[in-house]
PDB file of C-alpha atoms in Angstrom:
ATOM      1  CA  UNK A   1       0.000   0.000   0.000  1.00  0.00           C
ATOM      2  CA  UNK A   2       2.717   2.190   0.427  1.00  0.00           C
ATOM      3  CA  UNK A   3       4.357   1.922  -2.873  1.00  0.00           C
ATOM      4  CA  UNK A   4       0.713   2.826  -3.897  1.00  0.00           C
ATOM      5  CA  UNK A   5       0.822   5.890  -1.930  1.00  0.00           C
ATOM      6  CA  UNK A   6       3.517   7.874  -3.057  1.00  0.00           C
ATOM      7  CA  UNK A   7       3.286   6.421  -7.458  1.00  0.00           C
ATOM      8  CA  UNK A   8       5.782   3.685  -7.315  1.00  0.00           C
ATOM      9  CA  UNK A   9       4.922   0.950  -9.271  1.00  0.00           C
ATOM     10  CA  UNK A  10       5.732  -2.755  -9.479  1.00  0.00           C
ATOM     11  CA  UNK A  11       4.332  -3.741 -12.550  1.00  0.00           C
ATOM     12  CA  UNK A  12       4.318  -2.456 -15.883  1.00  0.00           C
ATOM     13  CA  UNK A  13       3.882   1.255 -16.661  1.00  0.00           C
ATOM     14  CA  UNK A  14       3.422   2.893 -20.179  1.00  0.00           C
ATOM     15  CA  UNK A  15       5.891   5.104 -21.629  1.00  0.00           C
ATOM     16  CA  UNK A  16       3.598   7.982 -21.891  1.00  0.00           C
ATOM     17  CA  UNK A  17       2.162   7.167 -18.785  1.00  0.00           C
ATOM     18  CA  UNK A  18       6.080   7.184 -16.990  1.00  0.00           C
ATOM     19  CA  UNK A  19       7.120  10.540 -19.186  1.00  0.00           C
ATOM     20  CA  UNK A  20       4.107  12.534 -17.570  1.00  0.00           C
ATOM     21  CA  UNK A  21       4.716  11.265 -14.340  1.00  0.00           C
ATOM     22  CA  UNK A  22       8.521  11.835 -14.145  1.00  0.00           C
ATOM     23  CA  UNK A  23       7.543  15.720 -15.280  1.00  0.00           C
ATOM     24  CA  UNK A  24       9.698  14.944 -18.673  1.00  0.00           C
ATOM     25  CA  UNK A  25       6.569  16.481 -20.202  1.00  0.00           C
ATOM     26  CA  UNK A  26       3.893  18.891 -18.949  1.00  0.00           C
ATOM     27  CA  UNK A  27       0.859  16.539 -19.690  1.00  0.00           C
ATOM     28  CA  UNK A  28      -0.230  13.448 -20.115  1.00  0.00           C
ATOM     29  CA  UNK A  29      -1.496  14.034 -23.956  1.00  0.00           C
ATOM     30  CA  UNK A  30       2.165  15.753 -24.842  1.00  0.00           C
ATOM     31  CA  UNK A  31       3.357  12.312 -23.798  1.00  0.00           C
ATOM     32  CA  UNK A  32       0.992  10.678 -26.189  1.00  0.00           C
ATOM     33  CA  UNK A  33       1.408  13.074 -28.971  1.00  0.00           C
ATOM     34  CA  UNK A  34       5.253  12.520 -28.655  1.00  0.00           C
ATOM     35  CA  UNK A  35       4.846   9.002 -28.648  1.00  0.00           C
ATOM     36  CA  UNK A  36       2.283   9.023 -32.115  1.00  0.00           C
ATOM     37  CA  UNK A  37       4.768  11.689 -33.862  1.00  0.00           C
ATOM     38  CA  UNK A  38       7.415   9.251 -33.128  1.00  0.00           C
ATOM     39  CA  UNK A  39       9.708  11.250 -30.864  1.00  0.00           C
ATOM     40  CA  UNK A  40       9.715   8.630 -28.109  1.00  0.00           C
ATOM     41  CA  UNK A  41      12.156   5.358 -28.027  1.00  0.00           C
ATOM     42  CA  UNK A  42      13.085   2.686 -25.897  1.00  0.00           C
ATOM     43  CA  UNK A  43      16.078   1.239 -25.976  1.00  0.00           C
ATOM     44  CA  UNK A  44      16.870   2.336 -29.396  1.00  0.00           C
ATOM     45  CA  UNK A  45      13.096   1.600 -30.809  1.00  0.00           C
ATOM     46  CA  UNK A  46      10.219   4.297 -31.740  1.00  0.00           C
ATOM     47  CA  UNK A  47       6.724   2.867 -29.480  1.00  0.00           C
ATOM     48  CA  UNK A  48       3.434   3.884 -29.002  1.00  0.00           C
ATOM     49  CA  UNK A  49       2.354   5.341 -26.120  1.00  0.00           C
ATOM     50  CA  UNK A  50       0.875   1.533 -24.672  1.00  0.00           C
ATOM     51  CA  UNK A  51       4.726   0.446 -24.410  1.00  0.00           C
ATOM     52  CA  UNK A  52       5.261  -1.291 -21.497  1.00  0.00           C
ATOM     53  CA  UNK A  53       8.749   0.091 -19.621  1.00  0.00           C
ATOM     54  CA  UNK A  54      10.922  -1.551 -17.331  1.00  0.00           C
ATOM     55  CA  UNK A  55      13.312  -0.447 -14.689  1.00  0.00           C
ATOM     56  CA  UNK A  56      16.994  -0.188 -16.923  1.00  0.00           C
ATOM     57  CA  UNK A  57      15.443   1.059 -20.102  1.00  0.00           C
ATOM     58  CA  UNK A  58      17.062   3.304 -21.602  1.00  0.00           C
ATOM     59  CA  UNK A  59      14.182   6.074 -23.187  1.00  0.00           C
ATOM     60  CA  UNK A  60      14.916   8.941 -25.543  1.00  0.00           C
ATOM     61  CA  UNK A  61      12.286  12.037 -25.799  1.00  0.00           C
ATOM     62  CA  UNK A  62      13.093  14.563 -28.393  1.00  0.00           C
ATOM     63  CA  UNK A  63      10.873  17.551 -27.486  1.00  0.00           C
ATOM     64  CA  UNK A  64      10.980  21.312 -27.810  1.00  0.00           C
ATOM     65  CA  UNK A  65      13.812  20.873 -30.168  1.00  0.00           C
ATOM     66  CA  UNK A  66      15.940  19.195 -27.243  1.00  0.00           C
ATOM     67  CA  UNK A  67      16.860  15.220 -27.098  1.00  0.00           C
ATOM     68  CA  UNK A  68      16.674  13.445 -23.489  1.00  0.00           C
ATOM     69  CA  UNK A  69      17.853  10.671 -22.459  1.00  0.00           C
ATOM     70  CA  UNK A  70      17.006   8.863 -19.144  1.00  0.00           C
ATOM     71  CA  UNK A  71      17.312   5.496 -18.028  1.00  0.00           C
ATOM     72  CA  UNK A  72      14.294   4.144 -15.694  1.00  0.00           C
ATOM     73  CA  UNK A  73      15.182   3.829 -12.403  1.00  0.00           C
ATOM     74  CA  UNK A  74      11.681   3.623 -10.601  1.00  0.00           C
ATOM     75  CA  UNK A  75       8.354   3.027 -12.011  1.00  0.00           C
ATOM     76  CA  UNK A  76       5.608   5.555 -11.216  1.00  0.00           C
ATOM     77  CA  UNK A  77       2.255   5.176 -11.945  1.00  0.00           C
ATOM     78  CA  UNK A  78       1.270   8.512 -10.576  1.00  0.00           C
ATOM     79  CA  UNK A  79       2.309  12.235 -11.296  1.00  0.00           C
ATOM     80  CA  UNK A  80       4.760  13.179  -8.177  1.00  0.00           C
ATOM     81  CA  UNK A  81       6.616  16.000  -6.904  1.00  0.00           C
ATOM     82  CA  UNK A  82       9.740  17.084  -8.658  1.00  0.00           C
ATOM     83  CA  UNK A  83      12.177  15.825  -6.045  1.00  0.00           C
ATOM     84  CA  UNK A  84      10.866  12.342  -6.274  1.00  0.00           C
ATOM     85  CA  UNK A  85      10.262  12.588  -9.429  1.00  0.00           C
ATOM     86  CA  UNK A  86      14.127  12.987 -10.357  1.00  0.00           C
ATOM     87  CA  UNK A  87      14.832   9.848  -8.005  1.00  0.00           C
ATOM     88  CA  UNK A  88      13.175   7.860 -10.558  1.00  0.00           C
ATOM     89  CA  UNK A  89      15.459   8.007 -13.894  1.00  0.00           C
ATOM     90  CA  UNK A  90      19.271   8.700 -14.889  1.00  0.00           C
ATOM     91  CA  UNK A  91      19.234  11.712 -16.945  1.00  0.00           C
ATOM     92  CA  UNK A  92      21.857  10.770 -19.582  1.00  0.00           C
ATOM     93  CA  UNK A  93      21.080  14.327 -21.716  1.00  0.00           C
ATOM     94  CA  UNK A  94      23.071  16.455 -23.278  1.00  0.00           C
ATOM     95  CA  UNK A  95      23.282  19.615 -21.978  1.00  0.00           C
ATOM     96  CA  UNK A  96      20.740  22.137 -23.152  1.00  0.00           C
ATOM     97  CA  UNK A  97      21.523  24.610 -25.646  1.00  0.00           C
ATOM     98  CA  UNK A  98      22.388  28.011 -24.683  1.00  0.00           C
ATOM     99  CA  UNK A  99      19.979  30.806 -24.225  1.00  0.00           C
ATOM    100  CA  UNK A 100      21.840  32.758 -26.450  1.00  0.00           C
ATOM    101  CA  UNK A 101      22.146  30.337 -29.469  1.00  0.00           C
ATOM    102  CA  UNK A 102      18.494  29.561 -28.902  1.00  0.00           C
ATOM    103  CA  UNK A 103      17.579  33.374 -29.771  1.00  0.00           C
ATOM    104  CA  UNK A 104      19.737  33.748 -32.638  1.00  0.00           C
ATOM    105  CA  UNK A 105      18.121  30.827 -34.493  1.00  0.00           C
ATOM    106  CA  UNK A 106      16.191  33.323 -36.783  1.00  0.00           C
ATOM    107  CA  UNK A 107      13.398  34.117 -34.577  1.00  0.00           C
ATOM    108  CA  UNK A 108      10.682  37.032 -36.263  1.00  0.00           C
ATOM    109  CA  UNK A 109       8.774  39.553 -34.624  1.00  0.00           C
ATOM    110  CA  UNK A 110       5.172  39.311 -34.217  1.00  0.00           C
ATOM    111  CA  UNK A 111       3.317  41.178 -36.903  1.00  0.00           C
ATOM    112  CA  UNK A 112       5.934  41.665 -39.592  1.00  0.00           C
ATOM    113  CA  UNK A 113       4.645  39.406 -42.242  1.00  0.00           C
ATOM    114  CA  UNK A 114       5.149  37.109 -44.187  1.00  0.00           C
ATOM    115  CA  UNK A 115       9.074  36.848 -44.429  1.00  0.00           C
ATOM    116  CA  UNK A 116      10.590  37.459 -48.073  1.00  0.00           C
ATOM    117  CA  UNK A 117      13.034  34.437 -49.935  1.00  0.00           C
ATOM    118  CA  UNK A 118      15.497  36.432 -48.726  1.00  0.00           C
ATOM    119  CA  UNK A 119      14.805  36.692 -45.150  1.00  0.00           C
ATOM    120  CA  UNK A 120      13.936  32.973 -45.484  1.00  0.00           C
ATOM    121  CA  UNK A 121      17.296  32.219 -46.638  1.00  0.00           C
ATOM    122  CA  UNK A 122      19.301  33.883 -43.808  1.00  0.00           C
ATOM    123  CA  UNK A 123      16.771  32.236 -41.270  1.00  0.00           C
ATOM    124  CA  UNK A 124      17.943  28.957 -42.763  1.00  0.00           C
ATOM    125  CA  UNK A 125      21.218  29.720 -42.934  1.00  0.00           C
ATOM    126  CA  UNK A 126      21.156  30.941 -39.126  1.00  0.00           C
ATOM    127  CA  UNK A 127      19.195  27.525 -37.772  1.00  0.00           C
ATOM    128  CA  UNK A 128      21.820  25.479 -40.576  1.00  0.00           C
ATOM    129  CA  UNK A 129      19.487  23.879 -42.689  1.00  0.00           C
ATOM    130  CA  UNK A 130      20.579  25.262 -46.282  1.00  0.00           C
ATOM    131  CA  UNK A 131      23.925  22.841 -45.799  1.00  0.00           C
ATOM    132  CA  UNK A 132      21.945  19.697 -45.832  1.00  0.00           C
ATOM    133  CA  UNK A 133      19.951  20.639 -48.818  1.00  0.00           C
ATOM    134  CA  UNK A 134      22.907  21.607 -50.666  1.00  0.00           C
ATOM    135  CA  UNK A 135      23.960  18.171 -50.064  1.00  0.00           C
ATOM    136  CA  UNK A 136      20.988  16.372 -50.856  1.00  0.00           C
ATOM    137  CA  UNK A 137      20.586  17.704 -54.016  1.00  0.00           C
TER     138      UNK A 137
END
């Protein structure tokens, strides 16, 4: 009953399920989305959101343009505080980027527009995206 109490779990939890709970995402339908969209994978695998997790698995959640990577470490069933909520993976991320390079990725102002080809091209040439077409083609 305890383990009840405070979200642990001893049997199976789903991945979305887990994600909400550990606060990786802000709700439980983000977690689902993620999972449909394909931005959710255990051990190395994309899942739907009715994958089953296990302590030791290793699950990736690319989200807000950000990858993390957290091995299970508890199963909860039920949304907990933060503190206990960080007892319950391995965060294995990368750092975040920094503020500053977030900005500079070509962000608009409200209420300007439609952006012209060429302000299009020096977005994508800010955020890096004109190299891999150049490539592809």
């Amino acid at each position: 009953m305890a383990e009840e109490a405070n979200g642990t779990s001893t049997g199976p939890v789903r991945v979305d399920s887990w994600i909400w709970s550990v606060r990786l995402t802000k709700t439980r339908s983000q977690a689902g989305t993620a999972c449909r969209a394909g931005h959710v994978q255990v051990n190395g695998e994309r899942v739907k959101a009715a994958h089953q997790v296990k302590v030791g698995d290793e699950v990736r959640l690319r989200m807000d343009g950000r990858e993390r990577i957290v091995k299970v470490a508890k199963l909860l069933r039920k949304r907990v505080g933060a503190p206990v909520a960080v007892e319950a993976y391995v965060d294995d991320s990368p750092p975040p980027p920094a503020r500053a390079d977030v900005l500079a990725a070509g962000v608009r102002d409200r209420g300007l527009g439609r952006p012209t080809k060429r302000d299009r091209r020096e977005m994508e040439r800010l955020r890096g995206l004109n190299e891999s077409r150049r490539t592809a083609g």
